[in-house]
């Protein structure tokens, strides 16, 4: 469960808008949530990612220094990193919620997910991706296609729990030594569990 005083990624996701996808995220429960952030400064950059289950159980945290040329590229690199870690820890059929504090990246993720449903795999509108991201956007799209469902939500920077991991990777280097977990998706249903007739009739007298 989430530590006392720390909000679950699921709660942040449910309260945040999902660009280009009209349905509120709370109507589509996810199995796992990943929050990522990338930072850029003249004296160094950083990448941060946190992964949780829907109940708030932590799967992994990552905080790494980086050499991104600008903040936009740092955000793409951070998401690529987070999705790589997520893919290594979760089943292929996982339903994933992505939390980002970068408007254009969140919009691009959802546009790419929608494009994957089209027969020609082309987005409805051209995507604006920084040229300097290089192979990272291709890697992101490959990872997105590898999960059962993905949706990105836009959160404020001051609410992004990956923000300190990206901005001060020297301070949070210890999180990279945490033992990761590989939990299976939790079964969650609000409907009563009613046995089928073949089981409900068992034990009845003839």
PDB file of N, CA, C and O in Angstrom, residues 37-48 62-81 132-133 135-136 165-170 176:
ATOM      1  N   UNK A  37       9.602  11.875 -15.147  1.00  0.00           N
ATOM      2  CA  UNK A  37       9.958  13.282 -15.280  1.00  0.00           C
ATOM      3  C   UNK A  37      11.402  13.381 -15.740  1.00  0.00           C
ATOM      4  O   UNK A  37      12.239  12.544 -15.386  1.00  0.00           O
ATOM      5  N   UNK A  38      11.667  14.394 -16.553  1.00  0.00           N
ATOM      6  CA  UNK A  38      13.030  14.664 -16.988  1.00  0.00           C
ATOM      7  C   UNK A  38      13.385  16.098 -16.681  1.00  0.00           C
ATOM      8  O   UNK A  38      12.535  16.991 -16.789  1.00  0.00           O
ATOM      9  N   UNK A  39      14.611  16.336 -16.263  1.00  0.00           N
ATOM     10  CA  UNK A  39      15.037  17.693 -15.926  1.00  0.00           C
ATOM     11  C   UNK A  39      16.253  18.080 -16.746  1.00  0.00           C
ATOM     12  O   UNK A  39      17.021  17.224 -17.198  1.00  0.00           O
ATOM     13  N   UNK A  40      16.408  19.385 -16.929  1.00  0.00           N
ATOM     14  CA  UNK A  40      17.571  19.888 -17.641  1.00  0.00           C
ATOM     15  C   UNK A  40      18.117  21.105 -16.915  1.00  0.00           C
ATOM     16  O   UNK A  40      17.375  21.986 -16.482  1.00  0.00           O
ATOM     17  N   UNK A  41      19.435  21.136 -16.734  1.00  0.00           N
ATOM     18  CA  UNK A  41      20.128  22.276 -16.141  1.00  0.00           C
ATOM     19  C   UNK A  41      21.496  22.373 -16.787  1.00  0.00           C
ATOM     20  O   UNK A  41      22.025  21.386 -17.310  1.00  0.00           O
ATOM     21  N   UNK A  42      22.066  23.571 -16.744  1.00  0.00           N
ATOM     22  CA  UNK A  42      23.367  23.776 -17.381  1.00  0.00           C
ATOM     23  C   UNK A  42      24.453  22.906 -16.765  1.00  0.00           C
ATOM     24  O   UNK A  42      25.430  22.546 -17.426  1.00  0.00           O
ATOM     25  N   UNK A  43      24.268  22.535 -15.499  1.00  0.00           N
ATOM     26  CA  UNK A  43      25.281  21.721 -14.826  1.00  0.00           C
ATOM     27  C   UNK A  43      24.892  20.244 -14.742  1.00  0.00           C
ATOM     28  O   UNK A  43      25.500  19.477 -14.010  1.00  0.00           O
ATOM     29  N   UNK A  44      23.845  19.862 -15.494  1.00  0.00           N
ATOM     30  CA  UNK A  44      23.480  18.448 -15.505  1.00  0.00           C
ATOM     31  C   UNK A  44      21.987  18.238 -15.611  1.00  0.00           C
ATOM     32  O   UNK A  44      21.197  19.124 -15.297  1.00  0.00           O
ATOM     33  N   UNK A  45      21.611  17.066 -16.097  1.00  0.00           N
ATOM     34  CA  UNK A  45      20.206  16.708 -16.257  1.00  0.00           C
ATOM     35  C   UNK A  45      19.933  15.426 -15.479  1.00  0.00           C
ATOM     36  O   UNK A  45      20.852  14.766 -15.002  1.00  0.00           O
ATOM     37  N   UNK A  46      18.661  15.082 -15.384  1.00  0.00           N
ATOM     38  CA  UNK A  46      18.310  13.869 -14.662  1.00  0.00           C
ATOM     39  C   UNK A  46      17.018  13.264 -15.165  1.00  0.00           C
ATOM     40  O   UNK A  46      16.196  13.941 -15.809  1.00  0.00           O
ATOM     41  N   UNK A  47      16.840  11.970 -14.891  1.00  0.00           N
ATOM     42  CA  UNK A  47      15.642  11.239 -15.269  1.00  0.00           C
ATOM     43  C   UNK A  47      15.082  10.545 -14.036  1.00  0.00           C
ATOM     44  O   UNK A  47      15.837   9.975 -13.241  1.00  0.00           O
ATOM     45  N   UNK A  48      13.759  10.595 -13.874  1.00  0.00           N
ATOM     46  CA  UNK A  48      13.134   9.938 -12.737  1.00  0.00           C
ATOM     47  C   UNK A  48      11.895   9.171 -13.150  1.00  0.00           C
ATOM     48  O   UNK A  48      11.189   9.579 -14.089  1.00  0.00           O
ATOM     49  N   UNK A  62      13.378   4.855 -10.093  1.00  0.00           N
ATOM     50  CA  UNK A  62      14.627   5.071 -10.803  1.00  0.00           C
ATOM     51  C   UNK A  62      14.972   6.553 -10.736  1.00  0.00           C
ATOM     52  O   UNK A  62      14.100   7.405 -10.905  1.00  0.00           O
ATOM     53  N   UNK A  63      16.250   6.853 -10.480  1.00  0.00           N
ATOM     54  CA  UNK A  63      16.725   8.241 -10.466  1.00  0.00           C
ATOM     55  C   UNK A  63      18.138   8.232 -11.038  1.00  0.00           C
ATOM     56  O   UNK A  63      19.070   7.742 -10.396  1.00  0.00           O
ATOM     57  N   UNK A  64      18.292   8.782 -12.248  1.00  0.00           N
ATOM     58  CA  UNK A  64      19.574   8.700 -12.940  1.00  0.00           C
ATOM     59  C   UNK A  64      20.006  10.062 -13.483  1.00  0.00           C
ATOM     60  O   UNK A  64      19.174  10.830 -13.969  1.00  0.00           O
ATOM     61  N   UNK A  65      21.297  10.365 -13.423  1.00  0.00           N
ATOM     62  CA  UNK A  65      21.805  11.564 -14.113  1.00  0.00           C
ATOM     63  C   UNK A  65      21.750  11.348 -15.617  1.00  0.00           C
ATOM     64  O   UNK A  65      21.752  10.204 -16.090  1.00  0.00           O
ATOM     65  N   UNK A  66      21.685  12.431 -16.377  1.00  0.00           N
ATOM     66  CA  UNK A  66      21.584  12.321 -17.826  1.00  0.00           C
ATOM     67  C   UNK A  66      22.267  13.519 -18.464  1.00  0.00           C
ATOM     68  O   UNK A  66      22.657  14.468 -17.772  1.00  0.00           O
ATOM     69  N   UNK A  67      22.397  13.491 -19.782  1.00  0.00           N
ATOM     70  CA  UNK A  67      23.053  14.584 -20.497  1.00  0.00           C
ATOM     71  C   UNK A  67      22.157  15.115 -21.610  1.00  0.00           C
ATOM     72  O   UNK A  67      22.621  15.423 -22.706  1.00  0.00           O
ATOM     73  N   UNK A  68      20.855  15.206 -21.356  1.00  0.00           N
ATOM     74  CA  UNK A  68      19.916  15.692 -22.364  1.00  0.00           C
ATOM     75  C   UNK A  68      20.261  17.123 -22.777  1.00  0.00           C
ATOM     76  O   UNK A  68      20.695  17.927 -21.944  1.00  0.00           O
ATOM     77  N   UNK A  69      20.055  17.468 -24.054  1.00  0.00           N
ATOM     78  CA  UNK A  69      20.387  18.806 -24.527  1.00  0.00           C
ATOM     79  C   UNK A  69      19.391  19.883 -24.100  1.00  0.00           C
ATOM     80  O   UNK A  69      19.715  21.064 -24.108  1.00  0.00           O
ATOM     81  N   UNK A  70      18.168  19.481 -23.744  1.00  0.00           N
ATOM     82  CA  UNK A  70      17.169  20.448 -23.280  1.00  0.00           C
ATOM     83  C   UNK A  70      16.091  19.699 -22.498  1.00  0.00           C
ATOM     84  O   UNK A  70      16.090  18.471 -22.433  1.00  0.00           O
ATOM     85  N   UNK A  71      15.167  20.452 -21.926  1.00  0.00           N
ATOM     86  CA  UNK A  71      14.161  19.854 -21.063  1.00  0.00           C
ATOM     87  C   UNK A  71      13.191  18.963 -21.830  1.00  0.00           C
ATOM     88  O   UNK A  71      12.754  17.921 -21.327  1.00  0.00           O
ATOM     89  N   UNK A  72      12.834  19.365 -23.056  1.00  0.00           N
ATOM     90  CA  UNK A  72      11.899  18.553 -23.831  1.00  0.00           C
ATOM     91  C   UNK A  72      12.464  17.160 -24.089  1.00  0.00           C
ATOM     92  O   UNK A  72      11.766  16.152 -23.924  1.00  0.00           O
ATOM     93  N   UNK A  73      13.703  17.099 -24.502  1.00  0.00           N
ATOM     94  CA  UNK A  73      14.334  15.802 -24.761  1.00  0.00           C
ATOM     95  C   UNK A  73      14.436  14.995 -23.468  1.00  0.00           C
ATOM     96  O   UNK A  73      14.237  13.770 -23.469  1.00  0.00           O
ATOM     97  N   UNK A  74      14.727  15.672 -22.362  1.00  0.00           N
ATOM     98  CA  UNK A  74      14.815  14.981 -21.072  1.00  0.00           C
ATOM     99  C   UNK A  74      13.498  14.297 -20.727  1.00  0.00           C
ATOM    100  O   UNK A  74      13.479  13.181 -20.197  1.00  0.00           O
ATOM    101  N   UNK A  75      12.374  14.947 -21.040  1.00  0.00           N
ATOM    102  CA  UNK A  75      11.070  14.354 -20.741  1.00  0.00           C
ATOM    103  C   UNK A  75      10.849  13.083 -21.555  1.00  0.00           C
ATOM    104  O   UNK A  75      10.337  12.086 -21.042  1.00  0.00           O
ATOM    105  N   UNK A  76      11.231  13.101 -22.814  1.00  0.00           N
ATOM    106  CA  UNK A  76      11.077  11.914 -23.656  1.00  0.00           C
ATOM    107  C   UNK A  76      11.992  10.790 -23.181  1.00  0.00           C
ATOM    108  O   UNK A  76      11.601   9.617 -23.151  1.00  0.00           O
ATOM    109  N   UNK A  77      13.212  11.124 -22.818  1.00  0.00           N
ATOM    110  CA  UNK A  77      14.139  10.107 -22.325  1.00  0.00           C
ATOM    111  C   UNK A  77      13.621   9.479 -21.034  1.00  0.00           C
ATOM    112  O   UNK A  77      13.748   8.267 -20.828  1.00  0.00           O
ATOM    113  N   UNK A  78      13.035  10.315 -20.174  1.00  0.00           N
ATOM    114  CA  UNK A  78      12.518   9.797 -18.907  1.00  0.00           C
ATOM    115  C   UNK A  78      11.367   8.827 -19.145  1.00  0.00           C
ATOM    116  O   UNK A  78      11.285   7.768 -18.506  1.00  0.00           O
ATOM    117  N   UNK A  79      10.469   9.173 -20.066  1.00  0.00           N
ATOM    118  CA  UNK A  79       9.354   8.276 -20.350  1.00  0.00           C
ATOM    119  C   UNK A  79       9.854   6.974 -20.961  1.00  0.00           C
ATOM    120  O   UNK A  79       9.369   5.892 -20.603  1.00  0.00           O
ATOM    121  N   UNK A  80      10.806   7.059 -21.866  1.00  0.00           N
ATOM    122  CA  UNK A  80      11.379   5.838 -22.463  1.00  0.00           C
ATOM    123  C   UNK A  80      11.964   4.948 -21.365  1.00  0.00           C
ATOM    124  O   UNK A  80      11.732   3.732 -21.332  1.00  0.00           O
ATOM    125  N   UNK A  81      12.700   5.550 -20.447  1.00  0.00           N
ATOM    126  CA  UNK A  81      13.274   4.801 -19.333  1.00  0.00           C
ATOM    127  C   UNK A  81      12.189   4.162 -18.484  1.00  0.00           C
ATOM    128  O   UNK A  81      12.252   2.969 -18.151  1.00  0.00           O
ATOM    129  N   UNK A 132      15.616  16.178 -31.614  1.00  0.00           N
ATOM    130  CA  UNK A 132      16.749  15.693 -30.827  1.00  0.00           C
ATOM    131  C   UNK A 132      16.405  14.477 -29.966  1.00  0.00           C
ATOM    132  O   UNK A 132      17.297  13.912 -29.328  1.00  0.00           O
ATOM    133  N   UNK A 133      15.141  14.067 -29.944  1.00  0.00           N
ATOM    134  CA  UNK A 133      14.801  12.874 -29.151  1.00  0.00           C
ATOM    135  C   UNK A 133      15.398  11.615 -29.775  1.00  0.00           C
ATOM    136  O   UNK A 133      15.526  10.590 -29.105  1.00  0.00           O
ATOM    137  N   UNK A 135      16.120   8.210 -31.188  1.00  0.00           N
ATOM    138  CA  UNK A 135      15.423   6.922 -31.164  1.00  0.00           C
ATOM    139  C   UNK A 135      14.455   6.800 -30.005  1.00  0.00           C
ATOM    140  O   UNK A 135      13.698   5.823 -29.936  1.00  0.00           O
ATOM    141  N   UNK A 136      14.444   7.754 -29.089  1.00  0.00           N
ATOM    142  CA  UNK A 136      13.620   7.599 -27.881  1.00  0.00           C
ATOM    143  C   UNK A 136      12.123   7.580 -28.193  1.00  0.00           C
ATOM    144  O   UNK A 136      11.376   6.814 -27.584  1.00  0.00           O
ATOM    145  N   UNK A 165      13.124  12.984  -8.156  1.00  0.00           N
ATOM    146  CA  UNK A 165      14.061  11.964  -8.640  1.00  0.00           C
ATOM    147  C   UNK A 165      14.820  12.467  -9.856  1.00  0.00           C
ATOM    148  O   UNK A 165      16.001  12.141 -10.042  1.00  0.00           O
ATOM    149  N   UNK A 166      14.145  13.258 -10.692  1.00  0.00           N
ATOM    150  CA  UNK A 166      14.781  13.774 -11.901  1.00  0.00           C
ATOM    151  C   UNK A 166      15.655  14.990 -11.617  1.00  0.00           C
ATOM    152  O   UNK A 166      16.688  15.186 -12.261  1.00  0.00           O
ATOM    153  N   UNK A 167      15.233  15.805 -10.656  1.00  0.00           N
ATOM    154  CA  UNK A 167      15.941  17.060 -10.413  1.00  0.00           C
ATOM    155  C   UNK A 167      17.161  16.920  -9.524  1.00  0.00           C
ATOM    156  O   UNK A 167      18.086  17.738  -9.614  1.00  0.00           O
ATOM    157  N   UNK A 168      17.171  15.915  -8.658  1.00  0.00           N
ATOM    158  CA  UNK A 168      18.324  15.715  -7.776  1.00  0.00           C
ATOM    159  C   UNK A 168      18.730  14.243  -7.768  1.00  0.00           C
ATOM    160  O   UNK A 168      18.616  13.562  -6.746  1.00  0.00           O
ATOM    161  N   UNK A 169      19.195  13.738  -8.911  1.00  0.00           N
ATOM    162  CA  UNK A 169      19.544  12.315  -8.975  1.00  0.00           C
ATOM    163  C   UNK A 169      20.685  11.932  -8.042  1.00  0.00           C
ATOM    164  O   UNK A 169      20.766  10.770  -7.618  1.00  0.00           O
ATOM    165  N   UNK A 170      21.556  12.882  -7.703  1.00  0.00           N
ATOM    166  CA  UNK A 170      22.627  12.563  -6.772  1.00  0.00           C
ATOM    167  C   UNK A 170      22.091  12.284  -5.377  1.00  0.00           C
ATOM    168  O   UNK A 170      22.614  11.438  -4.650  1.00  0.00           O
ATOM    169  N   UNK A 176      17.898   3.399  -6.752  1.00  0.00           N
ATOM    170  CA  UNK A 176      18.239   2.451  -7.804  1.00  0.00           C
ATOM    171  C   UNK A 176      18.679   1.106  -7.244  1.00  0.00           C
ATOM    172  O   UNK A 176      18.742   0.111  -7.977  1.00  0.00           O
TER     173      UNK A 176
END
